[in-house]
XYZ file of C-alpha atoms in Angstrom:
468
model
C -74.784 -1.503 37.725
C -74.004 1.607 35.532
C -71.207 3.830 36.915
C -71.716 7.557 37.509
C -70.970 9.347 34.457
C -67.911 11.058 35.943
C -66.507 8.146 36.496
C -66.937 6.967 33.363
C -64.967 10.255 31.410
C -62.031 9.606 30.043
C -60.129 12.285 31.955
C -61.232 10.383 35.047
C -59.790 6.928 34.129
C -56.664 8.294 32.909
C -56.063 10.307 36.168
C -56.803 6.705 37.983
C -54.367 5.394 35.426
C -51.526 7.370 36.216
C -52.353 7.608 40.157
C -51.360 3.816 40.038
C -48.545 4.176 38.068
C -47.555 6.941 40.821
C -48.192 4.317 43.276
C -46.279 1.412 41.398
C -43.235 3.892 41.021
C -43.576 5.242 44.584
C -43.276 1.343 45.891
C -40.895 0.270 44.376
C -38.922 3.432 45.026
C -39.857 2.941 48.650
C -38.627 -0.776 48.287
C -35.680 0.275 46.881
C -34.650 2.822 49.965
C -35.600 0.511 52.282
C -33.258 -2.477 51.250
C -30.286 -0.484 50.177
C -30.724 1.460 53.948
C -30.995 -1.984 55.403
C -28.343 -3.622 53.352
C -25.703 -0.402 54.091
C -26.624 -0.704 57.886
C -25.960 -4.341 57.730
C -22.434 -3.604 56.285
C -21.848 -0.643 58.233
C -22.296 -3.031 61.805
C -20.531 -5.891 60.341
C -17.603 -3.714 60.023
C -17.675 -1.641 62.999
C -18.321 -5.261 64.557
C -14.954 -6.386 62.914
C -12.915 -3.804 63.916
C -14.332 -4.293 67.880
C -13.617 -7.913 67.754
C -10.410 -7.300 66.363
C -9.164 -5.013 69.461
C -10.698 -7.794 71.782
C -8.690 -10.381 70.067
C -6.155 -8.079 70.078
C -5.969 -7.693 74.020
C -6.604 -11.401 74.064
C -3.488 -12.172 72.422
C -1.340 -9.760 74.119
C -2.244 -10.119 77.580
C -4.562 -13.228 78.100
C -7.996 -14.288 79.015
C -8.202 -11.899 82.296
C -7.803 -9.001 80.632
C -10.255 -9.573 78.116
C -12.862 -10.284 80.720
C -11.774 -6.506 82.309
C -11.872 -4.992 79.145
C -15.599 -6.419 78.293
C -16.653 -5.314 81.601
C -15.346 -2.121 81.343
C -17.089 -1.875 77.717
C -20.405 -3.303 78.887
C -20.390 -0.386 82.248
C -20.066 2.280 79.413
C -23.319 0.975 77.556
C -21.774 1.506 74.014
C -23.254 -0.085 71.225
C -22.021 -3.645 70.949
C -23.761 -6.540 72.688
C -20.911 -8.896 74.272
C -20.997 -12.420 75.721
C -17.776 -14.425 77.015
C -17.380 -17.964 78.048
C -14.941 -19.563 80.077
C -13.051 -22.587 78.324
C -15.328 -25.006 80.860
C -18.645 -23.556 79.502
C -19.342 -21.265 82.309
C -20.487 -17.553 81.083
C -17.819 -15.015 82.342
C -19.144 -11.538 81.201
C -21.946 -10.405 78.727
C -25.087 -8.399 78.022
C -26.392 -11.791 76.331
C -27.311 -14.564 78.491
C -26.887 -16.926 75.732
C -24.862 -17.507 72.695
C -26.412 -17.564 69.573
C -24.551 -20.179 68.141
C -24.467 -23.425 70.005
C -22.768 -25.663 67.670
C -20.119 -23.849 65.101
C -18.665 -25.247 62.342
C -15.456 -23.089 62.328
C -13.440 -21.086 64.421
C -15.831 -17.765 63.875
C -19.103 -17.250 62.143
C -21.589 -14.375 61.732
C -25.406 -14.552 62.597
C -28.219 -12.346 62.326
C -31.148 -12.710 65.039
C -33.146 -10.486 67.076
C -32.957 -9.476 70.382
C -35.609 -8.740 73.026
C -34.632 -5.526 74.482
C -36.380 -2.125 76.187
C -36.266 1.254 74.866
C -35.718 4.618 77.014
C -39.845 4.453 77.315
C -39.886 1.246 78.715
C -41.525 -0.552 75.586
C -39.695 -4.106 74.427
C -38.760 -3.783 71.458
C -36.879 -6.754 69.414
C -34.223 -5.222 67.147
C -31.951 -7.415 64.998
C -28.502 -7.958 66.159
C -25.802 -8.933 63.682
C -22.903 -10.790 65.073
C -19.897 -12.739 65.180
C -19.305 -15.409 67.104
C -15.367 -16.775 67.373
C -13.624 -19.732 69.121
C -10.453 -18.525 71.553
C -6.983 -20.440 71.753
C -7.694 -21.968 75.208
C -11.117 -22.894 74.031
C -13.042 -20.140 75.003
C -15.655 -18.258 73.325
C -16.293 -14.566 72.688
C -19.457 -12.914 70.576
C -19.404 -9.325 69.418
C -22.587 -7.939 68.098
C -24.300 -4.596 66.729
C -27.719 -3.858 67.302
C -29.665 -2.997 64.219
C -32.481 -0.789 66.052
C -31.595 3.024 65.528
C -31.502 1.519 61.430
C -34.951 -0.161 62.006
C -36.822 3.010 63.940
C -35.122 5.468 61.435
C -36.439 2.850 58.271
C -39.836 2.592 59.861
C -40.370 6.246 60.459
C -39.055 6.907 56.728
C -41.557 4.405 55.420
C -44.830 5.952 57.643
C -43.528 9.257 56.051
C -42.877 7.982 52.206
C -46.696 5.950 53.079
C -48.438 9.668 54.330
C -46.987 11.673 51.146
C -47.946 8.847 49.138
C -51.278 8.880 50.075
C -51.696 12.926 50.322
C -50.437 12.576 46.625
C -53.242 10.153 45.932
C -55.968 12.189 47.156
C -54.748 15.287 46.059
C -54.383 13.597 42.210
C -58.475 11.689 43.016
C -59.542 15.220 43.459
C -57.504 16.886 40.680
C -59.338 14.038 38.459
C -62.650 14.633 39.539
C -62.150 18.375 39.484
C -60.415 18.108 35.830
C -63.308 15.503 34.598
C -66.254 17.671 35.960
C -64.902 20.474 34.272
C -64.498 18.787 30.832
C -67.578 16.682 31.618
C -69.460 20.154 31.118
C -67.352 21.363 28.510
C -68.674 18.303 26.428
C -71.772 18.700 27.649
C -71.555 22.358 25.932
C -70.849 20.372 22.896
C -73.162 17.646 22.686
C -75.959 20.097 23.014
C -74.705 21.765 19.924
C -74.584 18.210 18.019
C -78.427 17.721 19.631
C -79.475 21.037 18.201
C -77.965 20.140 14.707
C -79.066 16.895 14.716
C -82.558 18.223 15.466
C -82.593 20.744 12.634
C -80.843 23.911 14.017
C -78.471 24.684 12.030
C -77.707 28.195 14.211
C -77.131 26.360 16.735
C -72.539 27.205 17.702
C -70.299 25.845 20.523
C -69.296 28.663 23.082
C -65.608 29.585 22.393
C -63.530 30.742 25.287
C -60.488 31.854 23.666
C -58.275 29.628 26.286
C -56.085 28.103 22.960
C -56.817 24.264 24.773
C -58.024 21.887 22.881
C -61.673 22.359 23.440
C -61.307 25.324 21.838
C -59.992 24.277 19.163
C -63.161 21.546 18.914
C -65.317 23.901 19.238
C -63.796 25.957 16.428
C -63.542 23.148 14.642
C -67.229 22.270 15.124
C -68.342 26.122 14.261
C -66.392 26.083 11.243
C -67.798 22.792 9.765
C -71.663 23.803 10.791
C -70.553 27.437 8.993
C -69.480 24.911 5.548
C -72.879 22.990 5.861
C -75.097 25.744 6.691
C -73.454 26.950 3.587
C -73.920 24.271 1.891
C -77.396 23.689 2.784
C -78.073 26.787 1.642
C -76.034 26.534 -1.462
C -78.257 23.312 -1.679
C -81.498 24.974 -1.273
C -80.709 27.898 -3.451
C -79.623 25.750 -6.430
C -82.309 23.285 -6.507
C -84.924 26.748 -6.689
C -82.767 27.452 -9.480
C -82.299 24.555 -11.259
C -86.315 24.194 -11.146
C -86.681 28.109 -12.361
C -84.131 27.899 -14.800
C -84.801 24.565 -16.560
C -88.491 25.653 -16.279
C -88.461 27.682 -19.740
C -86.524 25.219 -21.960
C -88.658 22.438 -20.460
C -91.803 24.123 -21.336
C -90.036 25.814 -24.475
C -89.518 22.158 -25.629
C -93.162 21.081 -24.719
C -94.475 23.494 -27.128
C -92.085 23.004 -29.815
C -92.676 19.130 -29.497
C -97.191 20.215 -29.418
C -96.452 22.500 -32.174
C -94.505 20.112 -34.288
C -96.419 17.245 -33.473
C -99.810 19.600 -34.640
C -98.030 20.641 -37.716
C -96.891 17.539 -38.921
C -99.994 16.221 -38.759
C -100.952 19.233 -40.585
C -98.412 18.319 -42.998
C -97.046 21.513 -42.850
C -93.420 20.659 -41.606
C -91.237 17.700 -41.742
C -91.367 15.321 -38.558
C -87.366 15.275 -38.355
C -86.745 18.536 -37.702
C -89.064 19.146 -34.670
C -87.322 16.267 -33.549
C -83.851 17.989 -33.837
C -85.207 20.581 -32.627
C -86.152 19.040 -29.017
C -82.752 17.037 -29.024
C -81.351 20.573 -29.235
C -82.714 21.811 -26.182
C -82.439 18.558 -24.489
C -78.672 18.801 -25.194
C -78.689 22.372 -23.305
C -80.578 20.782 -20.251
C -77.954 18.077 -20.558
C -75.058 20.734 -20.423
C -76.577 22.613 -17.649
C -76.816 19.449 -15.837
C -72.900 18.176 -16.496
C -71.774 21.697 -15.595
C -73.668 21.638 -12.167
C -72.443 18.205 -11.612
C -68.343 19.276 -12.455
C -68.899 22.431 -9.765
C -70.273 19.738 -7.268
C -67.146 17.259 -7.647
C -64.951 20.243 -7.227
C -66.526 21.578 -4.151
C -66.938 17.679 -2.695
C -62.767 18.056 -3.668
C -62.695 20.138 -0.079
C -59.437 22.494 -1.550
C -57.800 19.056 -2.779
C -57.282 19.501 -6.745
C -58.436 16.135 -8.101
C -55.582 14.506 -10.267
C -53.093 16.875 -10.167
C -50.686 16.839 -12.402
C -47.371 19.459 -13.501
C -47.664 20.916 -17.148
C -47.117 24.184 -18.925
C -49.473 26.973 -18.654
C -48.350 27.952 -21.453
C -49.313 25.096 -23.837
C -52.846 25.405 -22.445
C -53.307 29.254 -23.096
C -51.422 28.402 -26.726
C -54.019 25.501 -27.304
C -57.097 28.027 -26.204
C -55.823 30.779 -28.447
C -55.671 28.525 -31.519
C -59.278 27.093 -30.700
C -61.096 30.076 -29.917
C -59.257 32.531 -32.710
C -60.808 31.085 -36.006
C -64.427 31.760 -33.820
C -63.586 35.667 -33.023
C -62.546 35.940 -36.294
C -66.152 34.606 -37.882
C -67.176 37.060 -35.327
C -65.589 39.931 -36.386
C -63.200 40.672 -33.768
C -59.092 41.211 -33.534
C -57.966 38.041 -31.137
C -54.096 38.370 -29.615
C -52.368 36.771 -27.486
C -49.484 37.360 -25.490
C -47.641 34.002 -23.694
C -44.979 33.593 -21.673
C -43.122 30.375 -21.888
C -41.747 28.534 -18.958
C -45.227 29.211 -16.373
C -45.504 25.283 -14.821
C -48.161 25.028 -12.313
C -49.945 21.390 -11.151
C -53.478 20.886 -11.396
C -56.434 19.468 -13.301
C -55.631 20.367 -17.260
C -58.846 19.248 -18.327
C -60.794 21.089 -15.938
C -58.551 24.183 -16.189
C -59.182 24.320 -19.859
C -62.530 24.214 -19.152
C -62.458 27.107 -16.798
C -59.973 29.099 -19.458
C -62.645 28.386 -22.257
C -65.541 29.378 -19.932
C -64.031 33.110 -20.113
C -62.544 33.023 -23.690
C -66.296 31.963 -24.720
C -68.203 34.725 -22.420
C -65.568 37.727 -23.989
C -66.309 36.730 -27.711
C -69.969 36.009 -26.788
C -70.655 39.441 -25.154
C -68.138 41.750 -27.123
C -70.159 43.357 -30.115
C -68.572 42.965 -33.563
C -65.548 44.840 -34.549
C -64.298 44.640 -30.756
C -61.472 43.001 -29.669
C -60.139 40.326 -26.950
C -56.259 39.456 -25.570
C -55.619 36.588 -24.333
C -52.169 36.486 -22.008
C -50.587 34.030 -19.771
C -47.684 35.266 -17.880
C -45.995 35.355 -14.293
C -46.808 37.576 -11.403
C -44.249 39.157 -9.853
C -45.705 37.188 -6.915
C -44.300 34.138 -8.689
C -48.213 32.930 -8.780
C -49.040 32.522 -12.546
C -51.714 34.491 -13.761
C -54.453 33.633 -16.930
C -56.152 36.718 -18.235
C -58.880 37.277 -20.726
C -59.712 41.020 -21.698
C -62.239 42.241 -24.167
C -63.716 45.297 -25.252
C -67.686 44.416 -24.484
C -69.903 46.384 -21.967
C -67.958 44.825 -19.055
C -69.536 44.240 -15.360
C -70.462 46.794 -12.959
C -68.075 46.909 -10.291
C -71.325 46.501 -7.460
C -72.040 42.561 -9.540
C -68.378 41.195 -10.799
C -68.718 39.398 -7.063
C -72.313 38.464 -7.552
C -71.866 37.377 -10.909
C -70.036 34.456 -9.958
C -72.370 32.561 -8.129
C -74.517 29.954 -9.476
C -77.283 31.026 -12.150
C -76.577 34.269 -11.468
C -77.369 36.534 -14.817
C -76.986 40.387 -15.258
C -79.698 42.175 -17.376
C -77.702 42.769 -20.588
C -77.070 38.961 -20.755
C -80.971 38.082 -21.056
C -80.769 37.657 -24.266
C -77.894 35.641 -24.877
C -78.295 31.478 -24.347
C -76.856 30.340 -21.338
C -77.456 29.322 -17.931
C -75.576 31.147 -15.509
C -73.053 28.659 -14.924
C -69.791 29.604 -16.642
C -68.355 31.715 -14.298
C -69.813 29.699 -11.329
C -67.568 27.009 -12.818
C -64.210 28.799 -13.063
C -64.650 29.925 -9.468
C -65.025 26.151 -8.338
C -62.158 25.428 -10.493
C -60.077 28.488 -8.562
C -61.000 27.206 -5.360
C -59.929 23.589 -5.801
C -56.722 25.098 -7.406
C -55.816 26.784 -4.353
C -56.359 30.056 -7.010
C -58.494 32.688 -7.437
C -60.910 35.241 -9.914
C -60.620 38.540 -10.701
C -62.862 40.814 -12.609
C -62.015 44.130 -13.048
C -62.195 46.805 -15.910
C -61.374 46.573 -19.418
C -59.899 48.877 -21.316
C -62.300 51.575 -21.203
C -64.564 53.016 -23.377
C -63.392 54.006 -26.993
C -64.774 54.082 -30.533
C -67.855 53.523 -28.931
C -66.657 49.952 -27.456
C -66.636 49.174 -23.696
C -65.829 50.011 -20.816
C -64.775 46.253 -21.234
C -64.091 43.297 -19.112
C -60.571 41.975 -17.735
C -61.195 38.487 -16.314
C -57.825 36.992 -14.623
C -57.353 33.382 -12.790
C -54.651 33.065 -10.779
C -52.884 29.990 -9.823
C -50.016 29.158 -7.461
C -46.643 27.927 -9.245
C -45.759 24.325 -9.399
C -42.832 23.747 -6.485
């Protein structure tokens, strides 16, 4: 049979758990009291019973058998605490509040026994307390016992164990009901959250766990749980968004290349052109389709990367912005444009190189592509006085308005004045992606400014946290 599911919680089972370790504990504690009170009691009447038999023996001695039996019956008339018998060296019983000895056949001249007695309390109830005892064996053959009763001990042990036995058990059912209370309450909590897992798992991607701001760790679940359906309704949409663009975008070089190929297959049938170039001419645009696709591909590895920079290693920043310049300055130059650069040495950060450099060259490329001829573009790599390290490109083109230099980094995003150049709206989508797995960032701000008819420019920075 299937249990209730409150019984079946977690909560529930470990509150059982530890309600029988209580109880374990609280045994053997009670154990523990009870023979250490009944071992110290023992002791505590076989020495009282000592020193008694030793003043007995003591009268004995001094001043014979008679006065023993006087002092006994003077004891006994007093009702004190010790239990007496005497016997006569014939056998006969003399004086005692036994009727009997214990021992009937010793093996020395004393020995101590342990053996309960049939008595009445002051309500009239029998009662049969143990009695410890010695018995001893007189000079003239007579025999005396001396004996403690054990039953104060025994009523003050039993009423300590009904006591330890009711708080045990209010503990119990206090602890059952704590349980049940604490399991009910995260029983619904859950509940909370599985119908948030229902909803996503049905399609509802709105669908958020309550968060009650009580810092326990439900809270933090649930803010866990908000802040990973946040990422994948982001993602989703990131998803959605780039698949309409990928089809949009590679919708005009796939049906630029279908005419080319119908054009050059008509004209070289014509005979007007040669067969070889319209092939080059599709491999060319099948190369840019291929691009497009690597450079979606390298922003989804990065994002997959959560924050983690994939193969990290420590190098120079510096020897990357020195490689960069010497690429890219031969290219301004067949351009027509001034390229500087201004380095710092010394700037070690850890990351990706590769994908850095692709990142760095992503910006170098987009300043010399956009900056009209007879501009210029700096390249620097220097320290912050953060102590993050800091890549910056500047150039002297017609910059970004300050409303798109955020929009302008997302995915196939392309301003007006960049129609007209080839390209797919990727580049800077890139370099953010890079940033983020870097534990960096992008800025864009303004060049600068407008002069000789150049400008207002672009100043596009990346920075990166120093190596440790």
């Amino acid at each position: 049979m299937k249990l209730p599911s409150l019984l079946r919680r977690t909560p529930f089972r470990l509150t059982l758990l530890f309600l029988a370790l209580f109880a374990a504990a609280a045994s053997a504690i009670l154990a523990y009291v009870y023979f250490a009170s009944a071992s110290e009691a023992r002791t505590r009447a076989e020495r009282e019973v000592r020193g008694e038999m030793q003043v007995l023996t003591g009268i004995y001695r001094e001043r014979g058998f008679d006065a023993l039996n006087r002092a006994l019956i003077d004891r006994t008339l007093r009702d004190n605490a010790f239990l007496y018998l005497l016997k006569n060296p014939d056998g006969s019983q003399v004086t005692g509040s036994l009727t009997d000895f214990p021992i009937t056949e010793m093996e020395g001249a004393q020995e101590w026994i342990s053996f309960p007695f049939t008595d009445t309390d002051a309500e009239g109830q029998v009662t049969r307390p143990q009695v410890r005892g010695v018995q001893v064996l007189l000079a003239d053959d007579g025999m005396l016992f001396v004996g403690q009763s054990l039953g104060d001990t025994e009523a003050y042990l039993a009423r300590l164990t009904r006591a330890l036995w009711t708080a045990m058990g209010i503990v119990l059912l206090l602890g059952l009901a704590g349980g049940v209370l604490v399991s009910r309450n995260i029983e619904h909590a859950m509940g909370r959250l599985g119908k948030v897992v229902t909803a996503v798992q049905e399609g509802d991607l709105k669908a958020r766990a309550e968060v009650r701001n009580s810092g326990d760790e439900l809270d933090e679940l649930g803010a866990g749980l908000n802040t990973m359906l946040d990422r994948l309704e982001g993602s989703m949409s990131s998803i959605r968004h780039a698949g309409d663009a990928i089809a949009h975008d590679l919708r005009s070089p796939l049906t630029r290349m279908r005419a080319r190929l119908e054009v050059a297959l008509m004209d070289a049938d014509a005979g007007k052109i040669n067969g070889v170039d319209a092939v080059q001419l599709a491999l060319d645009e099948a190369d840019n389709l291929l691009k497009t696709f690597n450079t979606v591909l390298a922003i989804a590895r990065l994002q997959a990367a959560a924050g983690r920079t994939p193969d990290p290693k420590v190098f120079d920043a510096a020897d990357l912005a020195a490689d960069m310049a010497e690429l890219y300055e031969p290219a301004s130059e067949e351009k027509g444009l001034e390229f500087s650069a201004e380095i710092e040495r010394g700037l070690m950060i850890s990351g990706n190189q590769p994908f850095l450099a692709q990142a760095l060259a992503n910006i170098i490329d987009n300043a010399i592509k956009y900056t009209p001829t007879g501009g210029a573009v700096m390249l620097r790599a220097r320290r912050r006085s953060s102590g993050e390290i800091e890549y910056s490109v500047t150039d002297t083109g017609p910059g970004v308005p300050e409303g798109d230099r955020e929009r302008v980094i997302e995915r196939f995003v392309r301003l007006d004045n960049s129609r007209t150049e080839a390209g797919s709206g990727l580049g800077l989508a890139l370099v953010g992606a890079v940033m983020e797995a870097h534990g960096g960032r992008i800025l864009l701000d303004e060049g600068p400014g407008e002069y000789g008819g150049f400008g207002p420019g672009l100043r596009v920075a990346l920075v990166l946290p120093a190596a440790e």
